[in-house]
PDB file of C-alpha atoms in Angstrom:
ATOM      1  CA  MET A 211     -43.120 127.968-217.314  1.00  0.00           C
ATOM      2  CA  ALA A 212     -42.892 129.246-213.831  1.00  0.00           C
ATOM      3  CA  SER A 213     -43.549 126.635-210.706  1.00  0.00           C
ATOM      4  CA  PHE A 214     -45.879 128.779-208.529  1.00  0.00           C
ATOM      5  CA  GLU A 215     -45.861 125.245-206.028  1.00  0.00           C
ATOM      6  CA  LYS A 216     -44.917 127.360-203.146  1.00  0.00           C
ATOM      7  CA  TYR A 217     -47.797 129.364-203.531  1.00  0.00           C
ATOM      8  CA  LYS A 218     -50.416 127.409-202.794  1.00  0.00           C
ATOM      9  CA  LYS A 219     -50.224 127.542-199.590  1.00  0.00           C
ATOM     10  CA  ASP A 220     -51.716 131.521-200.945  1.00  0.00           C
ATOM     11  CA  ILE A 221     -54.549 129.842-202.529  1.00  0.00           C
ATOM     12  CA  PRO A 222     -57.025 130.736-199.923  1.00  0.00           C
ATOM     13  CA  LEU A 223     -55.385 134.170-198.974  1.00  0.00           C
ATOM     14  CA  LEU A 224     -56.457 135.241-202.824  1.00  0.00           C
ATOM     15  CA  VAL A 225     -59.649 133.973-203.387  1.00  0.00           C
ATOM     16  CA  GLU A 226     -60.458 135.611-199.912  1.00  0.00           C
ATOM     17  CA  ALA A 227     -59.564 139.010-201.969  1.00  0.00           C
ATOM     18  CA  GLY A 228     -61.712 137.798-204.909  1.00  0.00           C
ATOM     19  CA  LEU A 229     -65.295 137.793-202.621  1.00  0.00           C
ATOM     20  CA  ILE A 230     -63.776 141.357-201.608  1.00  0.00           C
ATOM     21  CA  ALA A 231     -63.164 143.077-204.401  1.00  0.00           C
ATOM     22  CA  ILE A 232     -65.849 141.856-205.741  1.00  0.00           C
ATOM     23  CA  LYS A 233     -68.075 142.901-202.921  1.00  0.00           C
ATOM     24  CA  GLN A 234     -66.624 146.360-203.325  1.00  0.00           C
ATOM     25  CA  GLY A 235     -67.735 145.855-207.032  1.00  0.00           C
ATOM     26  CA  ASP A 236     -63.698 146.696-207.989  1.00  0.00           C
ATOM     27  CA  GLU A 237     -64.427 143.840-210.790  1.00  0.00           C
ATOM     28  CA  ASP A 238     -61.048 144.111-212.621  1.00  0.00           C
ATOM     29  CA  SER A 239     -59.367 143.816-208.857  1.00  0.00           C
ATOM     30  CA  ALA A 240     -61.021 140.201-208.632  1.00  0.00           C
ATOM     31  CA  LYS A 241     -60.148 139.090-212.332  1.00  0.00           C
ATOM     32  CA  LYS A 242     -57.151 139.372-211.495  1.00  0.00           C
ATOM     33  CA  LEU A 243     -57.263 137.494-208.220  1.00  0.00           C
ATOM     34  CA  PHE A 244     -58.674 134.738-209.424  1.00  0.00           C
ATOM     35  CA  GLU A 245     -55.756 134.659-212.515  1.00  0.00           C
ATOM     36  CA  GLY A 246     -53.744 134.804-209.666  1.00  0.00           C
ATOM     37  CA  VAL A 247     -55.512 131.739-208.256  1.00  0.00           C
ATOM     38  CA  HIS A 248     -55.924 129.791-211.881  1.00  0.00           C
ATOM     39  CA  ALA A 249     -52.176 130.388-212.779  1.00  0.00           C
ATOM     40  CA  ILE A 250     -51.199 129.034-209.250  1.00  0.00           C
ATOM     41  CA  ASP A 251     -53.724 125.512-209.609  1.00  0.00           C
ATOM     42  CA  PRO A 252     -55.345 125.384-213.200  1.00  0.00           C
ATOM     43  CA  ALA A 253     -57.785 122.765-211.763  1.00  0.00           C
ATOM     44  CA  ASN A 254     -59.373 124.986-208.561  1.00  0.00           C
ATOM     45  CA  PRO A 255     -62.788 124.880-208.482  1.00  0.00           C
ATOM     46  CA  ASN A 256     -62.950 128.375-206.871  1.00  0.00           C
ATOM     47  CA  VAL A 257     -61.764 130.623-210.479  1.00  0.00           C
ATOM     48  CA  ASN A 258     -65.473 129.312-212.032  1.00  0.00           C
ATOM     49  CA  MET A 259     -66.387 129.868-208.395  1.00  0.00           C
ATOM     50  CA  GLY A 260     -65.441 133.384-208.157  1.00  0.00           C
ATOM     51  CA  TYR A 261     -66.269 133.799-211.585  1.00  0.00           C
ATOM     52  CA  ALA A 262     -69.223 133.013-211.213  1.00  0.00           C
ATOM     53  CA  LEU A 263     -69.931 134.930-208.452  1.00  0.00           C
ATOM     54  CA  ILE A 264     -68.542 138.373-210.228  1.00  0.00           C
ATOM     55  CA  ALA A 265     -71.459 137.236-213.105  1.00  0.00           C
ATOM     56  CA  LEU A 266     -74.100 137.425-209.870  1.00  0.00           C
ATOM     57  CA  HIS A 267     -72.944 140.523-208.921  1.00  0.00           C
ATOM     58  CA  LYS A 268     -73.400 142.220-211.707  1.00  0.00           C
ATOM     59  CA  MET A 269     -76.628 140.141-212.383  1.00  0.00           C
ATOM     60  CA  ASP A 270     -75.466 138.464-215.983  1.00  0.00           C
ATOM     61  CA  LEU A 271     -77.361 135.590-214.753  1.00  0.00           C
ATOM     62  CA  SER A 272     -76.901 133.292-217.994  1.00  0.00           C
ATOM     63  CA  VAL A 273     -73.308 133.742-217.297  1.00  0.00           C
ATOM     64  CA  ALA A 274     -74.066 132.770-213.219  1.00  0.00           C
ATOM     65  CA  GLU A 275     -75.789 130.562-214.029  1.00  0.00           C
ATOM     66  CA  ARG A 276     -73.560 128.820-216.641  1.00  0.00           C
ATOM     67  CA  LYS A 277     -70.514 129.015-214.096  1.00  0.00           C
ATOM     68  CA  PHE A 278     -71.663 127.769-211.471  1.00  0.00           C
ATOM     69  CA  ASN A 279     -72.989 125.094-213.243  1.00  0.00           C
ATOM     70  CA  GLU A 280     -69.485 124.347-213.932  1.00  0.00           C
ATOM     71  CA  VAL A 281     -68.615 124.568-211.161  1.00  0.00           C
ATOM     72  CA  ILE A 282     -71.378 121.723-209.756  1.00  0.00           C
ATOM     73  CA  ALA A 283     -70.137 119.581-212.916  1.00  0.00           C
ATOM     74  CA  LYS A 284     -66.932 119.111-211.949  1.00  0.00           C
ATOM     75  CA  ASP A 285     -67.616 118.414-208.399  1.00  0.00           C
ATOM     76  CA  LYS A 286     -71.085 117.196-207.274  1.00  0.00           C
ATOM     77  CA  THR A 287     -70.802 117.846-203.580  1.00  0.00           C
ATOM     78  CA  HIS A 288     -69.986 122.209-203.523  1.00  0.00           C
ATOM     79  CA  TYR A 289     -72.636 122.388-201.751  1.00  0.00           C
ATOM     80  CA  GLN A 290     -71.651 126.579-201.810  1.00  0.00           C
ATOM     81  CA  ALA A 291     -72.185 126.292-205.383  1.00  0.00           C
ATOM     82  CA  LYS A 292     -75.753 124.876-205.725  1.00  0.00           C
ATOM     83  CA  ALA A 293     -76.971 127.323-203.142  1.00  0.00           C
ATOM     84  CA  PHE A 294     -76.117 131.047-205.094  1.00  0.00           C
ATOM     85  CA  LEU A 295     -77.101 128.685-208.160  1.00  0.00           C
ATOM     86  CA  SER A 296     -80.461 128.214-207.090  1.00  0.00           C
ATOM     87  CA  PHE A 297     -80.383 132.563-206.098  1.00  0.00           C
ATOM     88  CA  THR A 298     -79.280 132.816-208.986  1.00  0.00           C
ATOM     89  CA  TYR A 299     -82.349 130.440-210.723  1.00  0.00           C
ATOM     90  CA  VAL A 300     -84.846 132.586-208.267  1.00  0.00           C
ATOM     91  CA  LEU A 301     -83.996 135.810-210.101  1.00  0.00           C
ATOM     92  CA  SER A 302     -84.052 134.025-212.931  1.00  0.00           C
ATOM     93  CA  ALA A 303     -87.379 133.421-212.311  1.00  0.00           C
ATOM     94  CA  ILE A 304     -87.939 137.509-211.501  1.00  0.00           C
ATOM     95  CA  GLU A 305     -86.062 138.135-215.256  1.00  0.00           C
ATOM     96  CA  VAL A 306     -88.656 136.116-217.302  1.00  0.00           C
ATOM     97  CA  LYS A 307     -91.863 136.876-218.634  1.00  0.00           C
ATOM     98  CA  ASP A 308     -93.803 133.411-219.694  1.00  0.00           C
ATOM     99  CA  THR A 309     -95.498 132.167-216.185  1.00  0.00           C
ATOM    100  CA  GLN A 310     -94.485 128.583-216.886  1.00  0.00           C
ATOM    101  CA  LYS A 311     -90.296 129.405-217.115  1.00  0.00           C
ATOM    102  CA  GLN A 312     -90.776 131.618-214.043  1.00  0.00           C
ATOM    103  CA  LEU A 313     -92.573 128.964-212.086  1.00  0.00           C
ATOM    104  CA  SER A 314     -89.759 126.189-213.954  1.00  0.00           C
ATOM    105  CA  TYR A 315     -87.376 128.215-212.668  1.00  0.00           C
ATOM    106  CA  LEU A 316     -88.722 128.025-209.495  1.00  0.00           C
ATOM    107  CA  LYS A 317     -88.924 124.649-208.602  1.00  0.00           C
ATOM    108  CA  LYS A 318     -84.963 124.211-210.133  1.00  0.00           C
ATOM    109  CA  GLY A 319     -83.873 126.740-207.227  1.00  0.00           C
ATOM    110  CA  ALA A 320     -86.210 125.166-204.894  1.00  0.00           C
ATOM    111  CA  ASP A 321     -85.129 121.489-206.131  1.00  0.00           C
ATOM    112  CA  LEU A 322     -81.214 122.526-205.547  1.00  0.00           C
ATOM    113  CA  ALA A 323     -81.730 124.151-201.815  1.00  0.00           C
ATOM    114  CA  GLU A 324     -83.796 121.793-200.280  1.00  0.00           C
ATOM    115  CA  GLU A 325     -80.889 119.537-201.632  1.00  0.00           C
ATOM    116  CA  VAL A 326     -78.113 121.852-199.558  1.00  0.00           C
ATOM    117  CA  ILE A 327     -80.393 122.462-196.474  1.00  0.00           C
ATOM    118  CA  ASN A 328     -80.455 118.418-196.521  1.00  0.00           C
ATOM    119  CA  LYS A 329     -76.740 118.378-197.051  1.00  0.00           C
ATOM    120  CA  SER A 330     -74.441 120.484-196.763  1.00  0.00           C
ATOM    121  CA  ASP A 331     -73.020 120.725-193.997  1.00  0.00           C
ATOM    122  CA  LEU A 332     -72.162 124.746-193.530  1.00  0.00           C
ATOM    123  CA  GLN A 333     -73.997 126.408-191.728  1.00  0.00           C
ATOM    124  CA  SER A 334     -73.710 129.410-193.458  1.00  0.00           C
ATOM    125  CA  THR A 335     -74.450 127.410-196.593  1.00  0.00           C
ATOM    126  CA  ARG A 336     -77.631 125.728-194.919  1.00  0.00           C
ATOM    127  CA  GLU A 337     -78.705 129.649-193.604  1.00  0.00           C
ATOM    128  CA  LEU A 338     -78.108 131.188-197.517  1.00  0.00           C
ATOM    129  CA  ALA A 339     -79.670 127.430-198.871  1.00  0.00           C
ATOM    130  CA  GLN A 340     -82.407 127.999-196.965  1.00  0.00           C
ATOM    131  CA  SER A 341     -83.256 132.143-197.770  1.00  0.00           C
ATOM    132  CA  VAL A 342     -83.985 131.430-200.721  1.00  0.00           C
ATOM    133  CA  LEU A 343     -86.242 128.508-200.102  1.00  0.00           C
ATOM    134  CA  ASP A 344     -88.289 131.225-198.311  1.00  0.00           C
ATOM    135  CA  TRP A 345     -88.710 133.442-201.214  1.00  0.00           C
ATOM    136  CA  GLU A 346     -89.334 130.651-203.757  1.00  0.00           C
ATOM    137  CA  THR A 347     -91.736 130.616-201.405  1.00  0.00           C
ATOM    138  CA  GLN A 348     -93.559 133.102-201.813  1.00  0.00           C
ATOM    139  CA  LEU A 349     -92.475 134.529-205.640  1.00  0.00           C
ATOM    140  CA  GLN A 350     -93.833 130.536-206.067  1.00  0.00           C
ATOM    141  CA  GLU A 351     -96.916 132.093-204.280  1.00  0.00           C
ATOM    142  CA  LYS A 352     -97.803 134.772-205.875  1.00  0.00           C
ATOM    143  CA  ALA A 353     -96.648 133.968-209.544  1.00  0.00           C
ATOM    144  CA  GLN A 354    -100.116 130.884-208.520  1.00  0.00           C
ATOM    145  CA  ALA A 355    -102.288 133.287-207.899  1.00  0.00           C
ATOM    146  CA  THR A 356    -101.313 136.145-210.278  1.00  0.00           C
ATOM    147  CA  ARG A 357    -100.538 133.330-213.179  1.00  0.00           C
ATOM    148  CA  ALA A 358    -100.356 136.816-215.197  1.00  0.00           C
ATOM    149  CA  PRO A 359     -96.984 137.324-216.495  1.00  0.00           C
ATOM    150  CA  GLY A 360     -93.889 139.175-214.202  1.00  0.00           C
ATOM    151  CA  PHE A 361     -94.202 139.522-210.709  1.00  0.00           C
TER     152      PHE A 361
END
């Protein structure tokens, strides 16, 4: 197996290119870029983070949830993954029809968002979590007011 050690310094470029590909809706290129990161550094958490963001972009929420949780399992302080997982939970609340499940997802999302706001050092990550928390509050109020399936 070839040594990719000399390419480790290029990982941030590959990750950034993968994120741009996701934003452009180019899943195939994004996957190839994250596979390149994996070939260079199999333990890099940005690989699962990238796949989680691809799934989130496609609204494949169960896959996104699983991948974000894999990142968090390896790094309990990966607040960006926690912020996006909180967003995933809030989106999941909209998809389910059962009010109790909706409220459960909203609570999970709010709890994670609050943790990120209180502990993350990155302003942009805290802002994402605050947006999720604001949205969750609106949905929570709506769900409790209607007490009916769906929003």
